[in-house]
Amino acid sequence: MRRLVLLWATAAAVRQPPLPKSPSAAAVREAYLYAFATYARDAWGSDWLRPVARQSVDAAAAGPLGQTIAAAADGLWLMGFDGVVRQCGAWAADEFSAGDAHVATSTRDATKILGGLLAIYVLSDDARFLGAAKKLGDRLLPAYGASPTGPPYAHIFDLREGVVSKPTVNVQNSESLTAGLVELKALAKATSKKRFAEASDRQLQALFDMKGWTFQGSLAPARASIEAGAFEDSNTGRCSAGEGGAELYAALVARGRQSNDELARKASRLAARAAVASLTFVVSDENGTVAADMLQGERGPPVFHQRACALPGFLARTNWGYMPQAVHDPDSVKTIARDLVTTCVQRALQTKTGLAPSLDQATGRVGDLRPETASSLFFMRRATQDPYYASLGYDLFRKLNASSRIQGGAFATIDDVEIGNKRDEQPPHVFETLKYLYLLLLENETQSTYLDDYVYAAGGHLLPVYDGSEVLDKANDDLRATVVVVKKIGHAVVPDDELHIADSIERFAATATSAGHVTFDENALNESYTMVAGQRPSGRPLSGTAMIAGFQEGIIPPNQPGNATVWGVSGIEGPARFVSRVAQALVKQGLPVSRSFVEDTHASLCKLRPCGHYGTAPRYDLPTNLTVSADPLGSLTVEPWMEPADAIEQFARAAAAKGQDIKRESCVEMLSWFCKRRRCARQTLREDRKAVVLVSTGEKDLEATATCEFWSPPEWCAELLKDRLIKEGVPVDSALAAGMEVRRHFCETSTCGQRLHTRLSLDIWDHDNGTVGAAACGPLSDPADCVEKMFRGSYRVGFKANETTAEASMTRMMRWFCKRRECIRPVAPAVSITHKGDVLEVKPWDEPRGKLREFAQRFSDKREPLSQEELKQLSFKVCSARPGWCVTLPKTVGVEVTGVGEATCRPWEEPADVLDTLHAHALRAGLEVTDLQLKKSLELMCAQRNCDRKKVKSMARIFFMHPGKTAGRAIQDATTKTDKVFVLGHDDRCDGLSKPCYVVLRDPRERLVSALAFKQQGGEWRGERLLGNTCHGWLMGKNLSTILADVDGLDQHCEYFQASPDKKTHCVFRPLEWWVDGHEDDINFLCFPELTTSFSALIAPFCNDTTCALPKRNPSNHSELYGGRPSSHGAALDAFARRWYSKDLELYERHCGTVKGPRFCRRPLFIGLRGTPSPRRPFTCRRRPPAHTSRPAGQVYGNASAQEATVEKGPFGEPIFAWEP
């Protein structure tokens, strides 16, 4: 073995290609160096660079594997940057962490890193790269050794412990079947270790033996199961020359050239057959020639796929599909390949950015800098010596350089090739793209080929071929460890210096359990221990089962951890893992879980069985709760029993449900922060997914693309696709079938069954009031958020319960919701903090931000404002005690207003209020502040923190007062897009003296009935009834006449306070006269029946090109209030209005006259035979002209009651309308 290594080390050095003389190749070389230099400056050692933020990001949260260094190092050598290569060698020797960190990785990514390390070792003869490659290769072997059939598992759960990930579904991408096929064979040659060659050969033979090859055993469907040793049924799945096929066929070509044994020859023959069979994909039309997918047994439409652009290069590498003794026309294949690659380049150059879209569809227009087209151009030019391909390649590079390169030299992915906006990411494969373009232009310049006795592996890495003289060593003494191969799980590695072999075996078992493997049971644990103990000193025995008291039966359902009166924790599961699973089971049942329970239970277990050998490593020890800032949204706290990736995805989902935009990059950073400090079973977030499905429209089939963001439940994505197709006119049955197919596809790669796509509503009953409301939980919402929100609302309307009663109620509600939707966290605990003699109390249902704002305001009112650091500490103490997303006080922000001064907004203040104050001070000082200054200042502040109000009051040209039940919210929604109109709060008034002031007048009887119906249906939140809403409970079951006859009851339960202008009652009952406040001659009035027309005319000058129309006017439901007999309540309503709203009646008549529906004049409106009110004989009054004349010129009044014939009628035959957003 030593002799072979010495011969390898002293072999002649590989000759570098010459430096380019042509400006084209030199430009690519320069771009390559600058892109890598930017990475080295800002993200050295990490996997990816974020060039805009100048930050790094890793593929796995627990740590980097140096993907970019491995991807770029051999290209640096090819271009003559030897000094940079030596720096990469120092990284490989000192910083490469594949053998040390508990890193999770995909096998494909890891084998590309392995290929890059081997390539630069072979080219530079730097043994430091070989050491890193060997370390990584040994860590990858469990993916191959544990495989039941030979091809590797797609993911490795823990590189250090040698455990593979348990597949969430039974299929994986077919490209992963050939991951490492070429690299392990090259590693065997470099190290003289047979274990790597055996893994590669077994993998290749298993690939030949896979069932389900299509087209006479030539093409592979896109997905496969290594458990079953079979590809997906081509009649129900997909075959593709791009995704699922490109890397697989390229690996077969490379492996066929890598050696001269029978397996290699068989790989070459299979690659040639695949080349010929792949011509079946080719479709030509007026848009060019593309390789379409085969969908469900039939060729799909001619849709462009970027990854299918690897097909021309594949054809060239197989000598145009040549096979001895076969009918073959290489010229026709060359023509097809030329047409294919030409179309690939044209599709790129036709876009605004000059980059090809990943898919030729609106949802797939990402320019991700992939290498397929560049590699095909390289192999086509090398096979034909035609400079045409070099010309195309340089055109591509110029466009790439112009549209994707940013300041500093890095390249950024283009989010949409037709727009040109950039994503903040420089993927490692951009160096593969540039490397192929460089070699293409260099070989075209020199008319020579370089390193043509090497094979191109995945990532474009150059690896040597076997020459037949290699002698491989079967011994594994270099491992310095005993290895136990556990099928379908991994390799249990016991180092030679491990004193107690039980420590290593139990750590492996705990990792396997964390990965979800259930087959590694007590018997497997004992067998593994016995196997190793028979070869070396064993030390302590395996830990026994620890027994402690559990829960009573029924608290946790069967088949869930902790469902026992006595808990037994065996050696295959670490105590921390068991306690976390019990806590998770409790949360899923909606039961409360505390940190003290988790910590005490873990401590009890560790008194009964060894826990010290797990150490303090984050993967095994009981995690502590961790809180990370998520500015400007607040913070996220992950409890010891919570999985960080799940918590972050739920955080993103909750933010999306509330209309907040959160970027995946930010969530990836959060996950990395958590996983470097605690155990993470999942080290990557789910990917943003896409699915293409054929939809039958009756006339023709079309492709529909469903997108699913990383936080989106699969069922939700399928529902969105179905609804979208129906809106586009697709038949309902076809849309439903498409949704079901997309759901099936997404559920194969993601967790389904969370039931987050439905809306849940829980009716609440009270022993005194009967039914008192309903708690609603909309799609994407976590039940704990819904329960807390409902209690928060109920407290706001006056319901007060002690904490014991509230906790019991919330637990019952949580249990109901958690049976119908997966629960992520429990209800938050109460928090009490004493600071400077004052107490900050945050109840479980309180919103922390509101309580912190009140607390800070108290100190500000005492002229003792809290510092930024004090607020930060208080926020941390509150939020770290509450699981999940916590919205806290924002930071202090300020802006400089030119010519005026600085506006500083403290955390408890609202930016718009601060700017209003600044404007007022400036006016008093005689300084001018423009609307543009105010608008830009607010935008700057709101970009740094959340703003509850997005308008500056000082910018308004007119004000609207907002009495209850006068379309105030509709007006507010309609004027959202203009800063010139400001809608005041319910308790705010304007007098019309400084700026025009408007209020909507509504018939007081209509308004009162609408207010009562509003309260009767739930009160404060339209459509969501509240526990503890005493007004709602009192109104339930009563009709209008009964309610109006009990003024004291209305006063007591509904904040009516016997309504009068001088009493501040609830806004829906307060007379409109309160808002007028003696300024009738200065205020403008709009009449409710004519509001649509008059409002449109009034608002038009302020809306420019935007639409400011009122929302659709929808009928209101007053059926319960009227009891089916509206006319029977007319007398009671009229009498009540004249008693309590007499001034409103007069005000309404003065400005709106007598209109259809209730008519008001100074005499009784309805005269019966004996002086009693009678709705059958109305007294007719003439319409009086409005007394107020300050309306804008040109205001139009018209009839806005076009829907009267179809809407509900009131007691006087009037139509009942309500404006709802």
PDB file of C-alpha atoms in Angstrom, residues 609-711:
ATOM      1  CA  ARG A 609     -29.840   5.670  33.928  1.00  0.00           C
ATOM      2  CA  PRO A 610     -26.546   7.069  32.585  1.00  0.00           C
ATOM      3  CA  CYS A 611     -26.841  10.377  30.774  1.00  0.00           C
ATOM      4  CA  GLY A 612     -23.265  11.624  31.069  1.00  0.00           C
ATOM      5  CA  HIS A 613     -22.000   9.793  27.976  1.00  0.00           C
ATOM      6  CA  TYR A 614     -24.345  11.926  25.880  1.00  0.00           C
ATOM      7  CA  GLY A 615     -22.285  14.871  27.038  1.00  0.00           C
ATOM      8  CA  THR A 616     -23.321  18.453  26.549  1.00  0.00           C
ATOM      9  CA  ALA A 617     -23.428  18.134  22.769  1.00  0.00           C
ATOM     10  CA  PRO A 618     -26.481  19.990  21.472  1.00  0.00           C
ATOM     11  CA  ARG A 619     -27.669  16.910  19.611  1.00  0.00           C
ATOM     12  CA  TYR A 620     -28.171  14.796  22.754  1.00  0.00           C
ATOM     13  CA  ASP A 621     -28.560  17.043  25.779  1.00  0.00           C
ATOM     14  CA  LEU A 622     -31.948  18.506  26.720  1.00  0.00           C
ATOM     15  CA  PRO A 623     -32.075  21.835  24.865  1.00  0.00           C
ATOM     16  CA  THR A 624     -32.910  25.055  26.602  1.00  0.00           C
ATOM     17  CA  ASN A 625     -35.513  27.419  25.269  1.00  0.00           C
ATOM     18  CA  LEU A 626     -33.942  29.764  22.738  1.00  0.00           C
ATOM     19  CA  THR A 627     -35.231  33.100  21.482  1.00  0.00           C
ATOM     20  CA  VAL A 628     -34.112  34.742  18.251  1.00  0.00           C
ATOM     21  CA  SER A 629     -34.971  38.206  16.987  1.00  0.00           C
ATOM     22  CA  ALA A 630     -37.041  38.383  13.807  1.00  0.00           C
ATOM     23  CA  ASP A 631     -37.091  42.129  13.197  1.00  0.00           C
ATOM     24  CA  PRO A 632     -39.290  43.858  12.351  1.00  0.00           C
ATOM     25  CA  LEU A 633     -41.890  41.160  13.086  1.00  0.00           C
ATOM     26  CA  GLY A 634     -40.808  40.489  16.670  1.00  0.00           C
ATOM     27  CA  SER A 635     -39.088  37.361  17.955  1.00  0.00           C
ATOM     28  CA  LEU A 636     -39.444  33.581  17.903  1.00  0.00           C
ATOM     29  CA  THR A 637     -38.998  31.342  20.943  1.00  0.00           C
ATOM     30  CA  VAL A 638     -38.410  27.611  20.462  1.00  0.00           C
ATOM     31  CA  GLU A 639     -39.136  25.485  23.511  1.00  0.00           C
ATOM     32  CA  PRO A 640     -36.981  22.453  24.442  1.00  0.00           C
ATOM     33  CA  TRP A 641     -39.502  20.001  23.001  1.00  0.00           C
ATOM     34  CA  MET A 642     -40.112  21.920  19.755  1.00  0.00           C
ATOM     35  CA  GLU A 643     -38.336  21.177  16.487  1.00  0.00           C
ATOM     36  CA  PRO A 644     -36.810  24.487  15.286  1.00  0.00           C
ATOM     37  CA  ALA A 645     -37.591  23.887  11.604  1.00  0.00           C
ATOM     38  CA  ASP A 646     -41.263  23.194  12.427  1.00  0.00           C
ATOM     39  CA  ALA A 647     -41.453  26.278  14.633  1.00  0.00           C
ATOM     40  CA  ILE A 648     -39.908  28.496  11.948  1.00  0.00           C
ATOM     41  CA  GLU A 649     -42.236  27.211   9.239  1.00  0.00           C
ATOM     42  CA  GLN A 650     -45.199  27.805  11.538  1.00  0.00           C
ATOM     43  CA  PHE A 651     -43.862  31.306  12.215  1.00  0.00           C
ATOM     44  CA  ALA A 652     -43.698  32.002   8.473  1.00  0.00           C
ATOM     45  CA  ARG A 653     -47.174  30.513   8.012  1.00  0.00           C
ATOM     46  CA  ALA A 654     -48.642  32.689  10.775  1.00  0.00           C
ATOM     47  CA  ALA A 655     -46.935  35.754   9.321  1.00  0.00           C
ATOM     48  CA  ALA A 656     -48.394  34.965   5.888  1.00  0.00           C
ATOM     49  CA  ALA A 657     -51.859  34.518   7.406  1.00  0.00           C
ATOM     50  CA  LYS A 658     -51.573  38.044   8.846  1.00  0.00           C
ATOM     51  CA  GLY A 659     -50.387  39.506   5.567  1.00  0.00           C
ATOM     52  CA  GLN A 660     -46.745  39.810   6.604  1.00  0.00           C
ATOM     53  CA  ASP A 661     -44.079  39.016   4.029  1.00  0.00           C
ATOM     54  CA  ILE A 662     -41.174  36.954   5.324  1.00  0.00           C
ATOM     55  CA  LYS A 663     -38.331  35.832   3.130  1.00  0.00           C
ATOM     56  CA  ARG A 664     -37.077  32.275   3.069  1.00  0.00           C
ATOM     57  CA  GLU A 665     -33.494  33.528   3.445  1.00  0.00           C
ATOM     58  CA  SER A 666     -34.363  35.079   6.797  1.00  0.00           C
ATOM     59  CA  CYS A 667     -35.896  31.813   7.979  1.00  0.00           C
ATOM     60  CA  VAL A 668     -32.807  29.888   6.861  1.00  0.00           C
ATOM     61  CA  GLU A 669     -30.644  32.219   8.958  1.00  0.00           C
ATOM     62  CA  MET A 670     -32.887  31.650  11.961  1.00  0.00           C
ATOM     63  CA  LEU A 671     -32.687  27.872  11.563  1.00  0.00           C
ATOM     64  CA  SER A 672     -28.895  28.035  11.321  1.00  0.00           C
ATOM     65  CA  TRP A 673     -28.789  30.080  14.534  1.00  0.00           C
ATOM     66  CA  PHE A 674     -30.900  27.517  16.398  1.00  0.00           C
ATOM     67  CA  CYS A 675     -29.130  24.414  15.084  1.00  0.00           C
ATOM     68  CA  LYS A 676     -25.711  25.673  16.090  1.00  0.00           C
ATOM     69  CA  ARG A 677     -26.979  25.881  19.674  1.00  0.00           C
ATOM     70  CA  ARG A 678     -29.256  22.855  20.106  1.00  0.00           C
ATOM     71  CA  ARG A 679     -30.410  19.568  18.632  1.00  0.00           C
ATOM     72  CA  CYS A 680     -32.125  19.780  15.234  1.00  0.00           C
ATOM     73  CA  ALA A 681     -33.663  16.695  13.702  1.00  0.00           C
ATOM     74  CA  ARG A 682     -34.317  18.756  10.566  1.00  0.00           C
ATOM     75  CA  GLN A 683     -31.485  21.003   9.425  1.00  0.00           C
ATOM     76  CA  THR A 684     -33.129  22.337   6.303  1.00  0.00           C
ATOM     77  CA  LEU A 685     -36.440  24.008   5.680  1.00  0.00           C
ATOM     78  CA  ARG A 686     -38.764  22.582   3.096  1.00  0.00           C
ATOM     79  CA  GLU A 687     -38.116  23.798  -0.412  1.00  0.00           C
ATOM     80  CA  ASP A 688     -40.446  25.953  -2.435  1.00  0.00           C
ATOM     81  CA  ARG A 689     -42.085  23.316  -4.607  1.00  0.00           C
ATOM     82  CA  LYS A 690     -43.700  23.217  -8.028  1.00  0.00           C
ATOM     83  CA  ALA A 691     -45.821  20.614  -9.741  1.00  0.00           C
ATOM     84  CA  VAL A 692     -46.914  20.456 -13.367  1.00  0.00           C
ATOM     85  CA  VAL A 693     -50.146  18.633 -14.162  1.00  0.00           C
ATOM     86  CA  LEU A 694     -52.104  18.051 -17.378  1.00  0.00           C
ATOM     87  CA  VAL A 695     -55.600  19.517 -17.214  1.00  0.00           C
ATOM     88  CA  SER A 696     -58.383  18.552 -19.580  1.00  0.00           C
ATOM     89  CA  THR A 697     -60.515  21.514 -20.655  1.00  0.00           C
ATOM     90  CA  GLY A 698     -62.786  19.511 -22.937  1.00  0.00           C
ATOM     91  CA  GLU A 699     -61.231  20.923 -26.096  1.00  0.00           C
ATOM     92  CA  LYS A 700     -57.554  20.387 -25.419  1.00  0.00           C
ATOM     93  CA  ASP A 701     -55.151  19.522 -22.645  1.00  0.00           C
ATOM     94  CA  LEU A 702     -53.038  22.209 -21.051  1.00  0.00           C
ATOM     95  CA  GLU A 703     -50.277  22.270 -18.479  1.00  0.00           C
ATOM     96  CA  ALA A 704     -51.012  23.909 -15.139  1.00  0.00           C
ATOM     97  CA  THR A 705     -48.293  24.714 -12.630  1.00  0.00           C
ATOM     98  CA  ALA A 706     -48.948  24.657  -8.909  1.00  0.00           C
ATOM     99  CA  THR A 707     -46.528  26.426  -6.597  1.00  0.00           C
ATOM    100  CA  CYS A 708     -46.093  25.719  -2.918  1.00  0.00           C
ATOM    101  CA  GLU A 709     -43.925  27.900  -0.712  1.00  0.00           C
ATOM    102  CA  PHE A 710     -41.789  26.283   1.954  1.00  0.00           C
ATOM    103  CA  TRP A 711     -44.284  27.111   4.713  1.00  0.00           C
TER     104      TRP A 711
END
